Amino acid sequence: MSSAHSAVPTAGSAPSPSSTFSPVSSSAPSASSAGAAPAITELLEFVRRTARNEALIASLPLDPEGRTWIRLDGPGGSEAWLIGWPPGTGTGWHDHADSIGAFTTAAGALKEHSLAVRLPTDGWKTLELTDGVDRSRELATGQGRAFGQNHVHEVLNESEDVHAVSVHAYYPPLPRIRRFSRTGAVLRLEQTESPGDWQ
């Protein structure tokens, strides 16, 4: 995926097809079996625990040109991904519709820019954001976060020479991802992707 569009991510969101995104087929170990719907705390614990699995993290092939990923089995039937981020790559602004989620940096460092506001779910193309809604956080190795439904963010590897690796989980499995462009305070809906676009 290019720096304007992202993966699971981004994190965090889910990976989407692109010539710079290299899917990796893997029989990565399942972290849990399907069961009751996982709480957001369970997703966060899963990504933290998985990020400490050194053998799994090392198994992800890293590509200097684009992000790579391995699909994982998340807790309670959640959708989970292990993602490699070359230096200078990112997801672009996006949300995860009605899914809750969590991600943790397993290697390197990531930066998340997010909006502390809930956007309308449908019926708009352009919004002007008010002052004070922007949030930024650095997520060094071992650091992560959880988020609720309709969370709008972008995730970046701002390093000039170090790959980052992260673990992401979403429940329910992503029904759609909305992608946005941003110019100053103006956020514009650019496209909506369905699971067929990234799986």
Backbone as numpy.savetxt, mean C-alpha at the origin, in Angstrom:
# Nx Ny Nz CAx CAy CAz Cx Cy Cz
4.85 -0.46 -11.37 4.00 0.70 -11.37 4.89 1.93 -11.37
4.52 2.95 -12.01 5.31 4.17 -12.06 5.14 4.96 -10.78
5.92 6.03 -10.66 5.83 6.81 -9.44 4.49 7.51 -9.33
3.74 7.59 -10.43 2.43 8.23 -10.37 1.33 7.26 -10.00
1.60 5.99 -10.11 0.62 4.97 -9.74 1.33 3.96 -8.88
0.58 3.26 -8.04 1.27 2.44 -7.11 0.72 1.08 -6.90
1.40 0.43 -6.03 1.04 -0.87 -5.61 0.62 -0.88 -4.19
0.22 -1.97 -3.80 -0.34 -2.28 -2.53 -0.03 -1.26 -1.50
0.66 -1.68 -1.86 0.74 -1.13 -1.05 0.34 -1.05 -0.52
1.09 0.38 -1.99 1.03 0.78 -1.40 0.59 0.60 -1.37
1.81 0.43 -0.17 1.55 0.16 0.80 1.34 0.68 -0.24
1.18 -0.14 0.18 0.72 0.00 1.18 0.75 -0.21 -0.06
-1.13 0.78 -1.35 -1.91 0.20 -1.82 -1.59 -0.94 -2.51
-2.81 -1.73 -3.42 -2.46 -3.02 -4.01 -1.69 -2.76 -5.28
-0.83 -3.66 -5.64 -0.06 -3.46 -6.85 -0.98 -3.39 -8.05
-0.68 -2.54 -8.99 -1.44 -2.52 -10.22 -0.49 -2.72 -11.37
-0.99 -3.24 -12.50 -0.12 -3.61 -13.59 0.59 -2.41 -14.18
1.83 -2.60 -14.55 2.60 -1.56 -15.20 3.88 -2.16 -15.72
4.44 -1.56 -16.71 5.68 -2.09 -17.26 6.82 -1.96 -16.27
6.68 -1.12 -15.26 7.73 -0.98 -14.27 7.45 -1.79 -13.01
6.40 -2.59 -13.02 6.04 -3.41 -11.89 6.26 -4.86 -12.28
7.02 -5.59 -11.50 7.35 -6.97 -11.84 6.70 -7.93 -10.87
5.61 -8.60 -11.27 4.99 -9.56 -10.36 5.89 -10.76 -10.15
5.88 -11.29 -8.96 6.68 -12.45 -8.63 5.75 -13.55 -8.17
5.84 -14.69 -8.80 5.03 -15.82 -8.38 5.73 -16.51 -7.23
5.01 -16.76 -6.17 5.66 -17.36 -5.01 4.67 -18.16 -4.19
5.17 -19.18 -3.57 4.36 -19.91 -2.61 4.79 -19.46 -1.23
4.69 -18.16 -1.00 5.08 -17.59 0.29 4.25 -18.23 1.39
4.85 -18.41 2.56 4.13 -19.07 3.64 2.89 -18.30 4.06
1.85 -19.05 4.32 0.60 -18.44 4.77 0.74 -18.05 6.23
0.34 -16.83 6.55 0.45 -16.37 7.94 -0.71 -16.86 8.79
-1.85 -17.08 8.16 -2.99 -17.58 8.92 -4.03 -18.12 7.96
-4.96 -18.80 8.50 -6.03 -19.33 7.66 -7.24 -18.44 7.74
-8.13 -18.61 6.78 -9.34 -17.80 6.77 -10.20 -18.12 7.98
-10.86 -17.12 8.49 -11.73 -17.32 9.64 -12.60 -16.10 9.81
-12.78 -15.68 11.05 -13.56 -14.48 11.32 -12.86 -13.27 10.74
-13.64 -12.24 10.41 -13.07 -11.01 9.86 -12.04 -10.45 10.84
-10.84 -10.15 10.37 -9.81 -9.64 11.28 -10.06 -8.18 11.67
-9.74 -7.85 12.88 -9.79 -6.46 13.34 -8.56 -5.74 12.82
-8.61 -4.42 12.83 -7.48 -3.64 12.34 -6.21 -3.92 13.15
-6.37 -4.22 14.45 -5.21 -4.55 15.28 -4.57 -5.86 14.83
-5.38 -6.80 14.35 -4.83 -8.07 13.86 -4.06 -7.87 12.56
-4.56 -6.98 11.69 -3.83 -6.69 10.46 -2.48 -6.06 10.77
-2.47 -5.13 11.73 -1.21 -4.48 12.09 -0.24 -5.48 12.71
-0.72 -6.35 13.56 0.16 -7.36 14.15 0.69 -8.30 13.07
-0.15 -8.67 12.12 0.29 -9.54 11.02 1.42 -8.90 10.22
1.25 -7.63 9.82 2.29 -7.01 8.99 3.57 -6.82 9.79
3.46 -6.52 11.07 4.67 -6.37 11.91 5.39 -7.70 12.05
4.63 -8.76 12.32 5.24 -10.08 12.48 5.88 -10.54 11.18
5.18 -10.34 10.07 5.70 -10.76 8.77 6.95 -9.98 8.39
6.99 -8.70 8.74 8.15 -7.86 8.43 9.40 -8.31 9.17
9.23 -9.07 10.25 10.38 -9.60 10.98 10.86 -10.94 10.44
10.18 -11.49 9.43 10.55 -12.78 8.84 11.67 -12.54 7.82
12.90 -12.62 8.29 14.05 -12.26 7.46 14.15 -13.12 6.20
13.83 -14.41 6.31 13.91 -15.28 5.13 12.89 -14.86 4.07
11.69 -14.54 4.49 10.68 -14.11 3.54 11.07 -12.79 2.89
11.53 -11.83 3.67 11.93 -10.53 3.13 13.05 -10.72 2.12
14.00 -11.56 2.43 15.14 -11.80 1.53 14.73 -12.54 0.26
13.58 -13.21 0.27 13.14 -13.99 -0.90 12.55 -13.11 -2.00
12.26 -11.85 -1.71 11.65 -10.96 -2.69 12.71 -10.44 -3.66
12.63 -10.80 -4.95 13.58 -10.24 -5.91 13.36 -8.73 -6.03
14.45 -7.99 -6.03 14.38 -6.54 -6.14 14.81 -6.11 -7.53
14.05 -5.19 -8.12 14.30 -4.70 -9.48 14.65 -3.23 -9.38
15.77 -2.80 -9.97 16.15 -1.38 -9.88 15.21 -0.46 -10.63
14.39 -1.00 -11.52 13.53 -0.16 -12.36 12.09 -0.04 -11.88
11.60 -1.01 -11.14 10.19 -0.96 -10.74 9.93 -1.82 -9.53
8.79 -1.60 -8.94 8.43 -2.36 -7.75 8.15 -3.82 -8.08
8.42 -4.67 -7.13 8.12 -6.10 -7.24 7.26 -6.48 -6.04
6.56 -7.61 -6.16 5.72 -8.01 -5.04 5.47 -9.50 -5.03
5.09 -9.99 -3.86 4.65 -11.37 -3.65 3.31 -11.28 -2.91
2.33 -12.02 -3.39 1.03 -12.08 -2.71 1.16 -13.03 -1.52
0.63 -12.62 -0.39 0.67 -13.43 0.84 -0.74 -13.77 1.29
-0.87 -14.74 2.15 -2.14 -15.06 2.78 -2.23 -14.31 4.09
-3.14 -13.36 4.16 -3.29 -12.58 5.38 -4.26 -13.24 6.35
-4.37 -12.71 7.55 -5.25 -13.30 8.55 -6.73 -13.14 8.19
-7.51 -14.16 8.48 -8.95 -14.09 8.30 -9.40 -13.81 6.88
-8.62 -14.25 5.89 -9.00 -14.04 4.50 -8.66 -12.66 3.97
-7.81 -11.92 4.68 -7.41 -10.59 4.19 -6.45 -10.73 3.02
-6.34 -9.66 2.26 -5.42 -9.59 1.12 -4.11 -9.01 1.63
-2.99 -9.66 1.34 -1.70 -9.20 1.85 -0.64 -9.26 0.78
0.34 -8.36 0.89 1.40 -8.24 -0.12 2.73 -7.92 0.55
3.79 -8.47 -0.02 5.16 -8.09 0.28 5.63 -7.30 -0.93
6.11 -6.06 -0.74 6.42 -5.18 -1.87 7.83 -4.63 -1.75
8.55 -4.64 -2.88 9.87 -4.02 -2.97 9.77 -2.70 -3.70
10.41 -1.69 -3.16 10.34 -0.31 -3.67 11.74 0.15 -4.07
12.04 0.28 -5.35 13.33 0.85 -5.74 13.44 2.31 -5.28
14.64 2.82 -5.18 14.79 4.23 -4.81 13.98 5.15 -5.73
13.33 6.13 -5.14 12.61 7.13 -5.91 11.24 6.74 -6.41
10.70 5.60 -5.98 9.38 5.17 -6.45 8.30 5.47 -5.42
7.05 5.47 -5.88 5.93 5.73 -4.98 4.63 5.30 -5.61
3.57 5.46 -4.83 2.27 4.95 -5.26 1.42 5.98 -5.98
1.66 7.26 -5.76 0.68 8.26 -6.16 -0.46 8.25 -5.14
-1.30 9.29 -5.18 -2.42 9.40 -4.25 -3.50 8.37 -4.60
-4.00 7.67 -3.59 -5.03 6.65 -3.81 -5.74 6.35 -2.49
-6.86 5.62 -2.59 -7.50 5.09 -1.40 -7.78 3.61 -1.60
-8.40 2.98 -0.61 -8.66 1.54 -0.64 -10.14 1.23 -0.45
-10.98 2.18 -0.83 -12.44 2.01 -0.75 -12.84 1.62 0.67
-13.64 0.57 0.82 -14.18 0.21 2.13 -13.29 -0.72 2.94
-12.07 -0.96 2.47 -11.17 -1.85 3.20 -10.40 -1.10 4.29
-10.20 -1.77 5.41 -9.27 -1.29 6.42 -7.91 -1.89 6.08
-6.84 -1.36 6.63 -5.54 -1.89 6.27 -4.45 -1.53 7.24
-3.27 -2.09 6.97 -2.07 -1.80 7.76 -0.86 -2.11 6.91
0.23 -1.41 7.18 1.49 -1.76 6.53 2.65 -1.42 7.45
3.76 -2.14 7.24 4.98 -1.96 8.02 6.17 -2.01 7.08
7.15 -1.15 7.32 8.39 -1.17 6.56 9.26 -2.30 7.10
9.68 -3.20 6.21 10.51 -4.34 6.61 11.98 -4.09 6.36
12.31 -3.19 5.44 13.70 -2.84 5.15 13.70 -1.44 4.55
14.75 -0.68 4.80 14.82 0.67 4.28 13.87 1.59 5.03
13.35 2.60 4.33 12.43 3.56 4.95 11.43 4.03 3.91
10.22 4.29 4.35 9.17 4.81 3.49 8.61 6.08 4.10
8.02 6.91 3.27 7.34 8.11 3.75 5.90 8.04 3.30
4.98 8.37 4.21 3.57 8.41 3.87 3.05 9.83 4.00
2.39 10.31 2.94 1.62 11.54 2.99 0.16 11.11 3.00
-0.65 11.66 3.90 -2.05 11.26 3.97 -2.92 12.49 4.21
-4.22 12.29 4.06 -5.19 13.34 4.29 -6.03 13.00 5.52
-6.07 13.90 6.48 -6.86 13.70 7.69 -8.28 14.21 7.46
-8.92 13.63 6.45 -10.28 14.00 6.11 -10.90 12.83 5.37
-12.18 12.63 5.55 -12.87 11.57 4.82 -13.50 12.17 3.58
-13.14 11.63 2.42 -13.66 12.14 1.16 -15.02 11.52 0.86
-15.85 12.21 0.08 -17.09 11.57 -0.38 -16.75 10.29 -1.14
-17.55 9.27 -0.99 -17.22 8.01 -1.64 -17.48 8.04 -3.14
-18.46 8.78 -3.60 -18.80 8.81 -5.02 -19.38 10.17 -5.39
-19.53 10.38 -6.71 -20.24 11.54 -7.19 -19.42 12.81 -7.32
-18.09 12.69 -7.38 -17.27 13.89 -7.55 -16.07 13.57 -8.44
-15.52 14.60 -9.03 -14.31 14.48 -9.86 -13.19 15.35 -9.33
-13.54 16.49 -8.73 -12.53 17.43 -8.23 -12.97 17.97 -6.88
-12.03 18.01 -5.93 -12.29 18.57 -4.60 -11.19 19.55 -4.24
-11.57 20.61 -3.57 -10.56 21.53 -3.03 -10.40 21.21 -1.55
-9.18 20.86 -1.15 -8.91 20.48 0.22 -8.73 21.71 1.09
-9.16 21.63 2.33 -9.00 22.74 3.26 -7.62 22.69 3.91
-7.21 23.80 4.49 -5.92 23.85 5.19 -5.94 22.89 6.38
-4.78 22.35 6.68 -4.64 21.53 7.89 -4.99 20.07 7.74
-5.29 19.59 6.53 -5.66 18.17 6.39 -4.45 17.29 6.04
-3.32 17.89 5.69 -2.15 17.10 5.29 -1.39 16.56 6.49
-1.01 15.29 6.38 -0.18 14.63 7.40 0.96 13.93 6.69
2.14 13.90 7.31 3.28 13.15 6.77 3.94 12.40 7.91
4.44 11.21 7.59 5.17 10.44 8.59 6.24 9.62 7.93
7.38 9.49 8.60 8.47 8.64 8.17 8.28 7.29 8.82
8.45 6.23 8.04 8.30 4.88 8.56 9.61 4.14 8.31
10.48 4.14 9.33 11.75 3.44 9.24 11.52 1.94 9.39
12.56 1.15 9.19 12.45 -0.30 9.33 11.82 -0.66 10.67
10.78 -1.49 10.61 10.08 -1.93 11.82 8.91 -1.05 12.21
8.75 0.09 11.56 7.64 0.97 11.89 6.50 0.79 10.89
5.28 0.91 11.39 4.12 0.74 10.52 2.94 1.52 11.03
1.82 1.33 10.38 0.60 2.01 10.78 -0.61 1.26 10.26
-1.73 1.51 10.87 -3.02 0.97 10.43 -3.90 2.12 10.02
-4.93 1.84 9.23 -5.84 2.89 8.78 -7.21 2.31 8.52
-8.20 3.21 8.57 -9.59 2.81 8.37 -10.04 2.92 6.93
-11.32 2.78 6.73 -11.90 2.82 5.39 -11.68 4.18 4.73
-11.57 4.15 3.40 -11.46 5.37 2.59 -10.26 6.25 2.96
-9.20 5.63 3.46 -7.97 6.35 3.81 -7.27 6.77 2.52
-7.00 8.06 2.37 -6.34 8.59 1.17 -4.89 8.90 1.51
-3.97 8.30 0.74 -2.55 8.54 1.01 -1.70 8.26 -0.23
-0.42 8.59 -0.11 0.58 8.13 -1.05 1.78 7.68 -0.22
2.49 6.66 -0.73 3.64 6.11 -0.04 4.82 6.20 -0.98
5.97 6.64 -0.43 7.14 6.91 -1.25 8.41 6.32 -0.63
9.31 5.86 -1.49 10.68 5.57 -1.08 11.52 6.74 -1.58
11.84 7.66 -0.68 12.55 8.88 -1.08 14.06 8.70 -1.13
14.55 7.52 -0.78 15.99 7.28 -0.83 16.50 7.38 -2.27
17.73 7.84 -2.42 18.34 7.92 -3.74 19.06 6.64 -4.12
19.33 5.77 -3.13 20.13 4.58 -3.46 19.80 3.31 -2.68
18.76 3.33 -1.85 18.44 2.15 -1.03 17.02 1.67 -1.33
16.89 0.37 -1.64 15.56 -0.23 -1.79 14.85 -0.24 -0.44
13.54 -0.17 -0.47 12.72 -0.41 0.71 11.85 -1.63 0.44
11.45 -2.31 1.50 10.55 -3.45 1.41 9.48 -3.26 2.48
8.23 -3.57 2.14 7.14 -3.40 3.11 6.15 -4.54 3.00
5.37 -4.70 4.06 4.31 -5.71 4.12 2.99 -4.98 4.32
1.96 -5.35 3.54 0.65 -4.69 3.57 -0.45 -5.73 3.73
-1.53 -5.36 4.41 -2.70 -6.25 4.53 -3.96 -5.40 4.52
-5.01 -5.93 3.86 -6.29 -5.22 3.71 -7.45 -6.18 3.94
-8.49 -5.69 4.60 -9.72 -6.47 4.76 -10.92 -5.53 4.70
-11.94 -5.92 3.94 -11.97 -7.10 3.05 -10.97 -6.92 1.90
-10.67 -8.03 1.18 -9.80 -7.89 0.03 -10.27 -6.72 -0.84
-9.33 -5.96 -1.33 -9.64 -4.69 -1.99 -10.72 -4.81 -3.06
-11.86 -4.11 -2.87 -12.92 -4.14 -3.88 -12.62 -3.19 -5.03
-11.84 -2.13 -4.73 -11.46 -1.15 -5.75 -10.40 -0.23 -5.14
-9.71 0.45 -6.02 -8.78 1.49 -5.62 -9.09 2.71 -6.47
-9.27 3.85 -5.81 -9.43 5.10 -6.56 -8.07 5.80 -6.58
-7.67 6.28 -7.76 -6.40 6.97 -7.93 -6.67 8.45 -8.21
-5.85 9.29 -7.59 -6.05 10.73 -7.66 -4.78 11.43 -8.14
-4.95 12.59 -8.74 -3.84 13.50 -8.97 -4.05 14.69 -8.04
-2.97 15.37 -7.75 -3.08 16.51 -6.84 -2.24 17.67 -7.33
-2.84 18.84 -7.39 -2.14 20.08 -7.70 -2.48 21.07 -6.60
-1.53 21.34 -5.73 -1.80 22.22 -4.59 -2.90 21.65 -3.73
-3.96 22.42 -3.52 -5.07 21.97 -2.68 -6.15 21.23 -3.46
-5.94 21.07 -4.78 -6.97 20.44 -5.61 -6.66 18.96 -5.83
-7.60 18.13 -5.42 -7.50 16.68 -5.62 -8.47 16.28 -6.71
-7.99 15.54 -7.70 -8.83 15.15 -8.83 -8.87 13.63 -8.94
-10.06 13.07 -9.04 -10.23 11.63 -9.27 -9.84 11.32 -10.71
-8.84 10.44 -10.89 -8.34 10.12 -12.23 -8.88 8.79 -12.75
-8.94 7.78 -11.89 -9.45 6.49 -12.33 -9.81 5.62 -11.14
-10.65 4.65 -11.41 -11.02 3.65 -10.41 -10.63 2.28 -10.94
-9.88 1.54 -10.14 -9.43 0.21 -10.54 -10.19 -0.85 -9.76
-10.41 -1.99 -10.40 -11.03 -3.14 -9.76 -9.98 -4.24 -9.60
-10.25 -5.28 -8.83 -9.25 -6.33 -8.63 -8.68 -6.92 -9.92
-9.48 -6.97 -10.97 -8.97 -7.50 -12.24 -7.83 -6.68 -12.82
-7.69 -5.45 -12.36 -6.62 -4.59 -12.85 -5.27 -4.87 -12.22
-5.25 -5.54 -11.06 -3.96 -5.77 -10.41 -3.70 -7.23 -10.03
-4.66 -8.13 -10.22 -4.41 -9.52 -9.84 -4.14 -10.39 -11.04
